[in-house]
XYZ file of C-alpha atoms in Angstrom:
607
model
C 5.220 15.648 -51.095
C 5.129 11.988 -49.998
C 7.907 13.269 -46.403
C 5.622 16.318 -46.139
C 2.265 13.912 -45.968
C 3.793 11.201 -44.090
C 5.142 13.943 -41.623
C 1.292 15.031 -41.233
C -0.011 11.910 -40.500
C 2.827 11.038 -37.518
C 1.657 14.826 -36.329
C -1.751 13.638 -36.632
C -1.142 10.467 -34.889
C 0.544 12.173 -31.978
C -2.347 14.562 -31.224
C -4.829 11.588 -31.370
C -3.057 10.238 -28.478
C -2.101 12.938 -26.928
C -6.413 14.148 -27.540
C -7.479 10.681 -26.395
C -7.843 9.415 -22.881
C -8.010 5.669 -22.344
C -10.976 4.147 -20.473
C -8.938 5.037 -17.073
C -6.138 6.639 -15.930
C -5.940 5.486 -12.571
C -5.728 1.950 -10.909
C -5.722 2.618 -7.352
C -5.290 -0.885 -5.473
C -6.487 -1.544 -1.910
C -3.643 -4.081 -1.126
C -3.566 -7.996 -0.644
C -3.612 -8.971 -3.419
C -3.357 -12.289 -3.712
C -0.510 -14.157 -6.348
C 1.086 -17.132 -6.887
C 4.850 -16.426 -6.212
C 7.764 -18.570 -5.643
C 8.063 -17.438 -2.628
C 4.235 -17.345 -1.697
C 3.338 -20.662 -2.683
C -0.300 -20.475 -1.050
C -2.072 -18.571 -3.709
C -1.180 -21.125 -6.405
C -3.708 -23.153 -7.908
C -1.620 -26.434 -7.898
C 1.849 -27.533 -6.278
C 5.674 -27.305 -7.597
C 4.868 -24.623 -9.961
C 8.857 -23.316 -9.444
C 11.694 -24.939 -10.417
C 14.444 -25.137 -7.658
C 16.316 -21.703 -9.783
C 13.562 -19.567 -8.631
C 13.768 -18.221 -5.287
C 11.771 -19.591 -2.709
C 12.349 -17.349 0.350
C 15.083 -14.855 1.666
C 18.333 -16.539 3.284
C 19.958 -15.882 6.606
C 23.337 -16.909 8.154
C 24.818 -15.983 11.685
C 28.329 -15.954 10.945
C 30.208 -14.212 13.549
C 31.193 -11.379 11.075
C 27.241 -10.587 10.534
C 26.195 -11.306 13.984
C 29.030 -8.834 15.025
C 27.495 -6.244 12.848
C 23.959 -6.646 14.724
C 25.717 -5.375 18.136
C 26.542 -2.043 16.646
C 26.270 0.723 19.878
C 25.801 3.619 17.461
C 22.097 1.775 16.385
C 21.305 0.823 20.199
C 22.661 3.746 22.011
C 22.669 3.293 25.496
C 18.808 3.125 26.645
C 18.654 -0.331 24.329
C 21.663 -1.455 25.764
C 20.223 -4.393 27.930
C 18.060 -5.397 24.422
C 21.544 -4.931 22.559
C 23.061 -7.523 24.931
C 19.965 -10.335 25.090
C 19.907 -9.858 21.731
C 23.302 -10.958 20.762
C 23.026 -13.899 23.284
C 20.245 -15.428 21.411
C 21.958 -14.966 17.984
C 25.182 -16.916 19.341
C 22.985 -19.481 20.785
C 20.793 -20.074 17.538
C 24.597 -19.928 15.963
C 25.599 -22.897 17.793
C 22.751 -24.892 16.507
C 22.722 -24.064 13.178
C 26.656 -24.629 12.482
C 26.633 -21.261 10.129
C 23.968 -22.752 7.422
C 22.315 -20.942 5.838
C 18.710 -20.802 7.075
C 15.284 -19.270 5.968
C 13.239 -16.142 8.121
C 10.174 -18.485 8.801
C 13.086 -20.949 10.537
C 15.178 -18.147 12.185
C 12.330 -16.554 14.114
C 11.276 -20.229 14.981
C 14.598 -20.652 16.570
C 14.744 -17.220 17.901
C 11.703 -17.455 19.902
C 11.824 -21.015 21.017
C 15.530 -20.123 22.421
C 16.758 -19.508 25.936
C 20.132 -19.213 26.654
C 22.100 -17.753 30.505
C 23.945 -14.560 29.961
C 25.785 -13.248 33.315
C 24.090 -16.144 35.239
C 20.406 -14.731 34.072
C 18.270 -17.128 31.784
C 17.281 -15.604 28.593
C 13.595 -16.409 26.932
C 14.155 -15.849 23.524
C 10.539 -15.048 23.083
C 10.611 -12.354 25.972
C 13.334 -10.928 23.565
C 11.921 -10.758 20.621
C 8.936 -9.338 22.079
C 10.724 -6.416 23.761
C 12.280 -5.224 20.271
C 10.527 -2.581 18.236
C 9.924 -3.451 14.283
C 12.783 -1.058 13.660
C 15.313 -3.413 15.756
C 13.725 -6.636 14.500
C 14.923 -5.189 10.584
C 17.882 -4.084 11.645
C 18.667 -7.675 13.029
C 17.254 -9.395 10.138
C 18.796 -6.827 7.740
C 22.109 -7.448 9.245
C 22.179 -11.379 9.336
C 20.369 -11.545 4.995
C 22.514 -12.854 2.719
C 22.286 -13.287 -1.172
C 20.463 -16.181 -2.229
C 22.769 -17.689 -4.460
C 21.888 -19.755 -8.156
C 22.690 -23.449 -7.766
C 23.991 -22.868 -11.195
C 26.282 -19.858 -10.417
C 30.035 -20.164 -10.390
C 32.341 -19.451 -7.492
C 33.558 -16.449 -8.722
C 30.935 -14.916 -9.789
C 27.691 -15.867 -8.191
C 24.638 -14.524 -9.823
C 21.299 -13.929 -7.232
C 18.580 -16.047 -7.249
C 15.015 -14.147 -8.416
C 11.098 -14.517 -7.654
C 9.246 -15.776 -10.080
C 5.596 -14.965 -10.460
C 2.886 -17.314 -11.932
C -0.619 -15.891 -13.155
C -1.255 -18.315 -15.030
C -1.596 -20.945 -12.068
C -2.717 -18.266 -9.310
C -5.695 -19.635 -7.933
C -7.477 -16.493 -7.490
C -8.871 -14.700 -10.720
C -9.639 -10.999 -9.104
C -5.654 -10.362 -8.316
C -5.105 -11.642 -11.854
C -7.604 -9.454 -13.420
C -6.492 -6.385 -12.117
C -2.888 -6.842 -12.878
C -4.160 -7.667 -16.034
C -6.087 -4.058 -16.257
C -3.750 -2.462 -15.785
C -1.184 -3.692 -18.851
C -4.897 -3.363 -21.215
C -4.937 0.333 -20.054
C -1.545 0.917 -20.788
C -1.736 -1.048 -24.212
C -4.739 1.481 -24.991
C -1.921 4.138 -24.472
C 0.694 2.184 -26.701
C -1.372 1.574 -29.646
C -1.030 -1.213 -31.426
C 2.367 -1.315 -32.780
C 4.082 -2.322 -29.953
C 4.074 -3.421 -26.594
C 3.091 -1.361 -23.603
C 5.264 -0.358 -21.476
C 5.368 -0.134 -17.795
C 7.971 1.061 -14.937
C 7.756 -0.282 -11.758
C 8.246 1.810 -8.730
C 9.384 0.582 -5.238
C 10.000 3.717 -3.324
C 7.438 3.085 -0.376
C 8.972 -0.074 0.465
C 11.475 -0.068 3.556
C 13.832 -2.373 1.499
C 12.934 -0.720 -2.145
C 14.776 -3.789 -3.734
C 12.960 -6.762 -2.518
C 9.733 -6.268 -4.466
C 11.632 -5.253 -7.823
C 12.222 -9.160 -9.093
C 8.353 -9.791 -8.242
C 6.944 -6.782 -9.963
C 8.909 -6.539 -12.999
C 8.011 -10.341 -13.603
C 4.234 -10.067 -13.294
C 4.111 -7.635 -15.988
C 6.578 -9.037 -18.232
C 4.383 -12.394 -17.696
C 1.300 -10.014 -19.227
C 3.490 -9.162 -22.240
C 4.341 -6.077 -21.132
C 7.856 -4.368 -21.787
C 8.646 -3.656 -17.805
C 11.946 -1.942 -16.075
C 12.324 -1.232 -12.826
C 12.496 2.936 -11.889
C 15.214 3.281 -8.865
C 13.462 6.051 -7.746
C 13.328 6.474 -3.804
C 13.981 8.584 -0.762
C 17.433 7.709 -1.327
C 18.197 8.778 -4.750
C 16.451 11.447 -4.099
C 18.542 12.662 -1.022
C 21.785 12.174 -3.636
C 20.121 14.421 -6.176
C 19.742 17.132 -3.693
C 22.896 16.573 -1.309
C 25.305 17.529 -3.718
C 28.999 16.708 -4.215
C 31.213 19.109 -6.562
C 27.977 19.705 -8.674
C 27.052 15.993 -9.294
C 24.658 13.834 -7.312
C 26.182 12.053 -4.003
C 25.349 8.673 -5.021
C 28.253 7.548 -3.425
C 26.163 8.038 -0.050
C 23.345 5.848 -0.951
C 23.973 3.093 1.480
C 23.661 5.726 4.280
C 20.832 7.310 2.731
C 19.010 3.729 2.541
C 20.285 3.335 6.033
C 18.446 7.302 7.668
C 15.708 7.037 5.459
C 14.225 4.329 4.806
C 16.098 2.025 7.825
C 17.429 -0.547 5.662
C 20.799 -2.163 5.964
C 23.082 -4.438 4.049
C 21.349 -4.130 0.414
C 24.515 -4.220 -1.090
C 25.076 -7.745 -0.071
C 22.077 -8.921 -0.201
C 21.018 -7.109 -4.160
C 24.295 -6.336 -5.375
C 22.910 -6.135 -8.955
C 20.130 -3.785 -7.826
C 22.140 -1.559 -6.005
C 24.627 -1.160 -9.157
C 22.069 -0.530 -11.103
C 20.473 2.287 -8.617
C 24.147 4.173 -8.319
C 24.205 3.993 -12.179
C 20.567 5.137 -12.260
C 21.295 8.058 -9.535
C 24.843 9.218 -11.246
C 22.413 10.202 -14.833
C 20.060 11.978 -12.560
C 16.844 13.225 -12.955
C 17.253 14.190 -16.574
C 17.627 10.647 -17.465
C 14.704 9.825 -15.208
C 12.381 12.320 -16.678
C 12.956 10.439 -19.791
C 12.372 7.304 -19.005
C 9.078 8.143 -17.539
C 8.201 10.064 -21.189
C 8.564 6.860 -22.839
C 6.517 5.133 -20.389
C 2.919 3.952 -21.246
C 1.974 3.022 -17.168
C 3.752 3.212 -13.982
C 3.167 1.207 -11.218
C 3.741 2.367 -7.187
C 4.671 -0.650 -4.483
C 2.943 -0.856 -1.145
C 4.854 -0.166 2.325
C 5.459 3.219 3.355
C 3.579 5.607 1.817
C 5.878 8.701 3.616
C 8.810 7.429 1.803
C 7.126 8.075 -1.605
C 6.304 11.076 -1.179
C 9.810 11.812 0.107
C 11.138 10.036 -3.144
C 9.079 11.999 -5.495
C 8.371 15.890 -3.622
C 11.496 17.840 -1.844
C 11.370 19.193 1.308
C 9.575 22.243 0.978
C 6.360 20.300 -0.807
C 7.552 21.339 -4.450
C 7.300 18.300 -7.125
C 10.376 16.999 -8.237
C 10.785 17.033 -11.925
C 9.982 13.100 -12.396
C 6.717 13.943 -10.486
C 6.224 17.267 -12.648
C 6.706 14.814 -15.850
C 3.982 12.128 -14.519
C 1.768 14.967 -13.595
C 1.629 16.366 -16.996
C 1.789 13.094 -18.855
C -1.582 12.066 -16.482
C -3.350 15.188 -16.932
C -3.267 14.709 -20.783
C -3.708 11.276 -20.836
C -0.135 10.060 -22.055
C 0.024 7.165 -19.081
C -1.779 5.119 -16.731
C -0.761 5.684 -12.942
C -1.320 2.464 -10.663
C -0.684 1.504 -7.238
C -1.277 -0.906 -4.201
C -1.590 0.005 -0.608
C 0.502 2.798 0.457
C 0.863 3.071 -3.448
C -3.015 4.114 -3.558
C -2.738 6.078 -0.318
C 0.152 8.151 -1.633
C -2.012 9.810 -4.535
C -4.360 11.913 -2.372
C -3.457 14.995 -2.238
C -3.791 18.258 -4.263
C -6.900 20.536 -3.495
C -10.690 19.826 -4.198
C -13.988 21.943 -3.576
C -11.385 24.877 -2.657
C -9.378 22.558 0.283
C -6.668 21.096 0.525
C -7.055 16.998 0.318
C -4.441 15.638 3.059
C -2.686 11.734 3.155
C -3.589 9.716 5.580
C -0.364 7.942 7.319
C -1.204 5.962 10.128
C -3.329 4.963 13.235
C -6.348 2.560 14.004
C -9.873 3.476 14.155
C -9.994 2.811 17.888
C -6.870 5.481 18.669
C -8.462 7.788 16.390
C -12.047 7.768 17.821
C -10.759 8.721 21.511
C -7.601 10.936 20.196
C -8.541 12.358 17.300
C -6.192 12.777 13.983
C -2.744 14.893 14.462
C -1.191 16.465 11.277
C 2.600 15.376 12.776
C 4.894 12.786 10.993
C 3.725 9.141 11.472
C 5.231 7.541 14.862
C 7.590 4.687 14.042
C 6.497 1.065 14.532
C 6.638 -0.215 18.105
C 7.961 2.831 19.529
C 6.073 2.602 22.649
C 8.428 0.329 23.747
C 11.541 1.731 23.227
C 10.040 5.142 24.404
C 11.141 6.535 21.579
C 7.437 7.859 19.983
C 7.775 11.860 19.279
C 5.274 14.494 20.084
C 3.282 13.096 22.782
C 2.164 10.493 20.188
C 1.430 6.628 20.686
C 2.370 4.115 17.969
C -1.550 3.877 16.646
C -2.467 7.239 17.037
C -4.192 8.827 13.714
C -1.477 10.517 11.613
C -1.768 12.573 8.443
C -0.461 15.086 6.210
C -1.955 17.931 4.925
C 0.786 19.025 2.950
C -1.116 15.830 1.030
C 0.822 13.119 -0.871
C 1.567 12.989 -4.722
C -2.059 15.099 -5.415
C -2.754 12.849 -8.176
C -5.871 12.098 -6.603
C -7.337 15.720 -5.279
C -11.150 14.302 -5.017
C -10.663 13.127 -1.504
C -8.404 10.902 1.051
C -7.648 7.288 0.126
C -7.670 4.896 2.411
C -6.419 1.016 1.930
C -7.056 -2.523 3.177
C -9.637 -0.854 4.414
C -12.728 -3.283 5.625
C -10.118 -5.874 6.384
C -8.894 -3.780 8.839
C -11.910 -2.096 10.432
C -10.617 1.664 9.154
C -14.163 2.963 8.728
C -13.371 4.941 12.275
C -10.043 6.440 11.557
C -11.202 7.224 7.520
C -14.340 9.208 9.393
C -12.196 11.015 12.427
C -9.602 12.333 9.733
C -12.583 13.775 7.630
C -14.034 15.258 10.297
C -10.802 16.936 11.886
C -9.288 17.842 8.409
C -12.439 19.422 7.357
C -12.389 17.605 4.281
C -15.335 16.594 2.053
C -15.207 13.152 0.765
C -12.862 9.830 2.225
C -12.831 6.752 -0.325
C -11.766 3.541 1.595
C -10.254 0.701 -1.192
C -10.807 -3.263 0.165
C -7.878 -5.725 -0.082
C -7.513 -7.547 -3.529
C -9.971 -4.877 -5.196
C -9.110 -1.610 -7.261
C -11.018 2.082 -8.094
C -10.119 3.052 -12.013
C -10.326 6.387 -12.073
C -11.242 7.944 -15.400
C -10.818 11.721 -17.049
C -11.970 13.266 -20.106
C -11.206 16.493 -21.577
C -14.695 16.384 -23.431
C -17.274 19.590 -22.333
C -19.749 18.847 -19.696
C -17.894 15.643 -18.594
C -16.994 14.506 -14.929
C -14.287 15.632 -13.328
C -14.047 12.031 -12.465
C -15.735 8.920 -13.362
C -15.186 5.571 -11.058
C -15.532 1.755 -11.522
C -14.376 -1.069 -9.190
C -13.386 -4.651 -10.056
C -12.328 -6.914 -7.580
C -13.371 -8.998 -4.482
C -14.975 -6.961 -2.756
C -15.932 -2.795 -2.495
C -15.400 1.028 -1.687
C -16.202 2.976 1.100
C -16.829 6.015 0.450
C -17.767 8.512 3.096
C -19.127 12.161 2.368
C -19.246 14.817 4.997
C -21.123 17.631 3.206
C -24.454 17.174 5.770
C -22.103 16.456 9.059
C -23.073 17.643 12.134
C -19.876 17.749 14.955
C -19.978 18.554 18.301
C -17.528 18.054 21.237
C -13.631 17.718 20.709
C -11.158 14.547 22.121
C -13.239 11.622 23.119
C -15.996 13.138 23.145
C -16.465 14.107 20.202
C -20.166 13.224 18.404
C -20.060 13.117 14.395
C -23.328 12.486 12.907
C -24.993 12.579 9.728
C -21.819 10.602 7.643
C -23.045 10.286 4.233
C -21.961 6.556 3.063
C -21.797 4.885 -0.101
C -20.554 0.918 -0.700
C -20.188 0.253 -4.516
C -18.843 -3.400 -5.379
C -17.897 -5.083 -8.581
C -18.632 -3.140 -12.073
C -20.391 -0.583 -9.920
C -19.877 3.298 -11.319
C -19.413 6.437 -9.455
C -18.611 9.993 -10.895
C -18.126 13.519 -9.494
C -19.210 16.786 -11.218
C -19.370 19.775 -9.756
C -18.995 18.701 -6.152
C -21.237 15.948 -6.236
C -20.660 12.153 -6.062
C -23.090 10.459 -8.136
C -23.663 6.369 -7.595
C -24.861 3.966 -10.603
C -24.905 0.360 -9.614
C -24.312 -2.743 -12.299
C -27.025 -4.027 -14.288
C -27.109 -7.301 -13.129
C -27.704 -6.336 -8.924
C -31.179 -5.733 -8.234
C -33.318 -4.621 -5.135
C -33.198 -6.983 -1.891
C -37.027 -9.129 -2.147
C -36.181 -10.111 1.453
C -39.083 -8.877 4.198
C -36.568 -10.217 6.771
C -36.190 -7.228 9.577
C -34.431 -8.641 12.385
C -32.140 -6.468 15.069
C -28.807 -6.044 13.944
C -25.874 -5.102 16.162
C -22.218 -5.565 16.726
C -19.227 -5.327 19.309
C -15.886 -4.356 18.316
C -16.936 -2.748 15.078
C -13.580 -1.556 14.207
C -11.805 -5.112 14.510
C -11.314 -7.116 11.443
C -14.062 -6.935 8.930
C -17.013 -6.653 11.365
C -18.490 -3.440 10.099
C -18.482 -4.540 6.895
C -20.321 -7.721 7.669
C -22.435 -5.403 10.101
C -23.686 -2.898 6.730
C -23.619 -6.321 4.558
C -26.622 -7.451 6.773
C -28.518 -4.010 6.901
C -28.150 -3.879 2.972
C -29.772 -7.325 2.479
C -33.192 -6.813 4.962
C -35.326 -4.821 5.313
C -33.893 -3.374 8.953
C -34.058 0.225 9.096
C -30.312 0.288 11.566
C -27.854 -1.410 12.814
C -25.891 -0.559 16.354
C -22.451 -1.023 16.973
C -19.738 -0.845 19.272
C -16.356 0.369 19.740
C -15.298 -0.118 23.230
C -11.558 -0.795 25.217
C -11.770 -0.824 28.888
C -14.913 1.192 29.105
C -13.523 3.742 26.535
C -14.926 3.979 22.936
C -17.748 4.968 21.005
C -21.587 3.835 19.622
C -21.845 3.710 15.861
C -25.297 3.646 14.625
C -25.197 2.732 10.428
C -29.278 3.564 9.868
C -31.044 3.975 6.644
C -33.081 6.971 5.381
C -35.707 8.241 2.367
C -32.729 8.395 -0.370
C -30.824 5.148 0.868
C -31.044 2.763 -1.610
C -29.013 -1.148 -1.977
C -28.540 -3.994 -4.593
C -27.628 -7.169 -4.603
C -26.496 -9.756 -6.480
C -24.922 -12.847 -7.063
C -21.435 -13.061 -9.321
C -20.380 -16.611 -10.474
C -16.214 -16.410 -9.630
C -14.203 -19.760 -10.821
C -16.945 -22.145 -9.939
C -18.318 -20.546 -6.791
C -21.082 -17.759 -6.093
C -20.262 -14.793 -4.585
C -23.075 -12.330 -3.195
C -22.603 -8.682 -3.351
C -24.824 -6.021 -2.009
C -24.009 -2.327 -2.877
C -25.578 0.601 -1.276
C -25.855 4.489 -0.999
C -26.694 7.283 1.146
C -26.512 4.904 4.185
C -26.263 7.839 7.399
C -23.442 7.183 10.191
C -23.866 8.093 13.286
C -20.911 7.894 16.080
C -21.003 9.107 19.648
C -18.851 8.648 22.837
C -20.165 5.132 25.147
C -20.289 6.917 28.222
């Protein structure tokens, strides 16, 4: 009697969870964060925070063995061959300087462009020549000269690799700190109180998926959290497919790492790492499904957000089985899903109001206004000058997929560092050429929780943000479009701006806006003409809307113009548009926010 009733009350405690969703599911992170790291020393509150053990920045060495690896013809080919050659110049010059010591990045490129050097009776700048590489070359060179950073304290034999450290206790900024710390509450609210939560760290959109495990892992564990790294990338996930006499080709994952995500040398560099991805890879996604079912949170890197998708969906768009696992687990409220940059970006996806929601992958508002958005794979980095840019497209050209990302996130297209950046343009252009209803654009070192409930009548959705700063959101259900290309004219842009604590929710295909308690309507009579060039550079729209939110100015005009090319914006207010403001006290400083909604965006060719 006593097994049969304690059996019913474990069964009892099980559907509680499984019943119960915590306050949100989602953390979706809009990037730059900002964290005192041993190897980012500026976002520390207070100086020599690390001890010497903790590694303070990635090591370089140009032996000849390593700079002999750099001149590899089957990378170059032929067309690079005059790079190739300046290229390997420069590196024996900087050699001769630095007598094979080990040096640090910030110091290399220092040397590298402040070098010139004769080759075949020609002086070499070594500034022209680092200019003239792409971003894939400049990685392959630096990939190819990295080295493990080795503990003072390690023997000969056996050197051990020197780690990041993290410190939230002395980062100066308390927004990074309290979203970080968010997320390890939510996932405690899935533990219970028994034992600690815990949370898997995933580094698949990162070009080199090893060099943000140390920093990751730490930050959580530093929150109390129980934390492990999850191998999973494009990489593994080639292995699992590709297979060898029925088991996994793990032995290929340096050439994997090398196609598909363009990363070289990890096996030097994170030999521990890469033993414990092979290991990881040879139990396969069995093992991996697991893992993830014991999970309370998981937690997506920034980078590439492509390379996610291609670690976690197979080639014809079907979820892989750890995907299928976090799906389920997400949908009944068994784990909290977070992610920064192209970690956010990567959840859209999925289908909402009877559409398909598509991920954005690259491109600038400017490019995007006068070319419109292409549903092709992203161009790489730099490749206008190597030529090597595929279907017709230019390096910042709008890119997206409407295939979608992870669909985690079906209620519209995220969008990340966003007013930093000046994305409002491209976010707009992508809705407008995808057809799709609603774009939500997350600011650096802020976050959108994103709640669900399986209670009748509730939102589909309900939305807070905490951080620094706000969300776009932009809603094309009263759009009007005309003209295609350049010319194109999109008008009538529904735009909201919630900031800190502010709510949003959507129910039955509407987006409903509640602003915190403690903003209140703008007493200024103030109405002065507001306008703006280069709207899409840095933050300048943001600070353009900031301005119209605070007055009592019914618009505000912008510009976004290249060599007589671009567009007018017009951000203008109407009957329904409504704004607070208010002032938040943040470590001894006051910070003014003004939200608003239903703010109308108008944008139209300059000529």
């Amino acid at each position: 009697y006593i097994s049969a009733a304690a059996l019913a009350c474990a069964v009892t405690a099980v559907q509680a969870k499984e019943n119960k969703f915590p306050d949100y599911s989602m953390v979706l992170i809009g990037g730059g964060l900002k964290t005192c790291s041993s190897m980012n020393t500026r976002h520390c509150s207070e100086q020599n925070v690390f001890s010497d053990a903790a590694k303070a920045a990635d090591e370089f060495r140009l032996s000849a063995e390593n700079i002999a690896n750099v001149g590899d013809k089957t990378f170059w080919g032929e067309e690079r061959a005059i790079e190739q050659h300046q290229t390997l110049a420069i590196l024996e010059f900087i050699r001769s300087r630095t007598s094979g010591e080990r040096i640090s990045e910030r110091e290399l490129l220092r040397l590298w462009r402040s070098a010139e050097t004769e080759m075949d009776g020609i002086w070499v700048s070594g500034r022209a020549n680092y200019a003239a590489l792409t971003e894939r070359e400049v990685n392959f060179v630096l990939d190819q000269l990295q080295e493990m950073s080795v503990a003072d304290s390690a023997s000969k034999t056996k050197p051990s690799r020197k780690k990041e450290y993290a410190d939230l206790a002395k980062t100066s900024d308390a927004d990074s700190v309290a979203i970080y710390r968010k997320i390890v509450e939510l996932a405690q609210q899935i533990a219970g109180d028994q034992r600690k939560p815990r949370i898997l760290v995933v580094t698949a959109s990162g070009r080199d998926p090893f060099a943000a495990v140390d920093f990751y892992t730490n930050v959580f564990a530093e929150l109390g959290a129980n934390v492990s790294w999850l191998p999973l990338n494009a990489a593994y996930q080639a292995a699992q497919v590709n297979k060898v006499n029925d088991a996994p080709s793990c032995d290929n994952l340096t050439s994997y790492l090398e196609q598909l995500h363009g990363t070289y040398q990890r096996e030097r560099v994170y030999p521990d790492l890469m033993a414990e991805l092979v290991n990881f890879c040879r139990q396969g996604s069995e093992e991996a499904v697991q893992l993830i079912k014991r999970s309370d949170a998981i937690f997506f890197n920034g980078g590439d957000q492509s390379l996610t998708v291609k670690a976690l969906r197979f080639d014809d768009g079907s979820a892989s089985p750890e995907l299928q696992q976090i799906e389920s687990m997400l949908e009944q409220g068994n784990i909290i899903v977070a992610g920064t940059s192209a970690g956010t970006a990567v959840m859209s996806g999925g289908s909402f109001a009877g559409r398909r929601t598509p991920m954005i992958t690259n491109g600038d508002s400017y490019s995007a206004m006068l070319y419109g958005a292409f549903d092709l794979p992203a161009p790489q980095p730099g490749c206008d000058k190597d030529q090597t840019c595929s279907n017709g497209l230019a390096e910042n050209h709008l890119t997206y997929s409407s295939a979608g990302g992870l669909g985690l996130f079906p209620w519209g297209v995220l969008d990340t560092h966003f007013s930093e950046r000046g994305r409002h343009g491209r976010l707009v252009r992508l809705l407008n050429d995808s057809q799709s209803r609603f774009g939500f654009g997350v600011d650096e070192n802020t976050a959108l929780l994103v709640g669900f409930s399986d209670s009748e009548g509730a939102p589909q959705a309900s939305m807070t943000v905490i951080g620094e700063r706000g969300v776009f959101v932009a809603d094309t259900m009263k759009v009007q479009r005309s003209g295609e290309g350049a010319a194109v004219s999109i008008n009538n842009v529904v735009t909201h701006y919630p900031t800190r604590e502010d709510r949003m929710d959507i129910k039955d295909g509407v987006l409903r806006t509640r602003f915190a308690e403690w903003k209140y309507s703008p007493s200024t009579t103030l109405t002065p003409l507001l306008s703006s060039g280069e709207l899409f550079e840095r933050d300048n729209y943001r600070q353009l809307a900031h301005l119209l939110c605070t007055t009592q100015s019914r618009s505000a005009d912008g510009r976004a113009v290249r060599v007589g090319q671009g567009h007018n914006v017009r951000l203008y207010k109407e009957m329904a548009s409504q704004s607070r403001q208010g002032v938040y006290r943040k470590q001894d400083a006051d910070v003014q926010y003004c939200s608003y909604r239903n703010l109308l965006l108008d944008i139209a060719p300059a000529n």
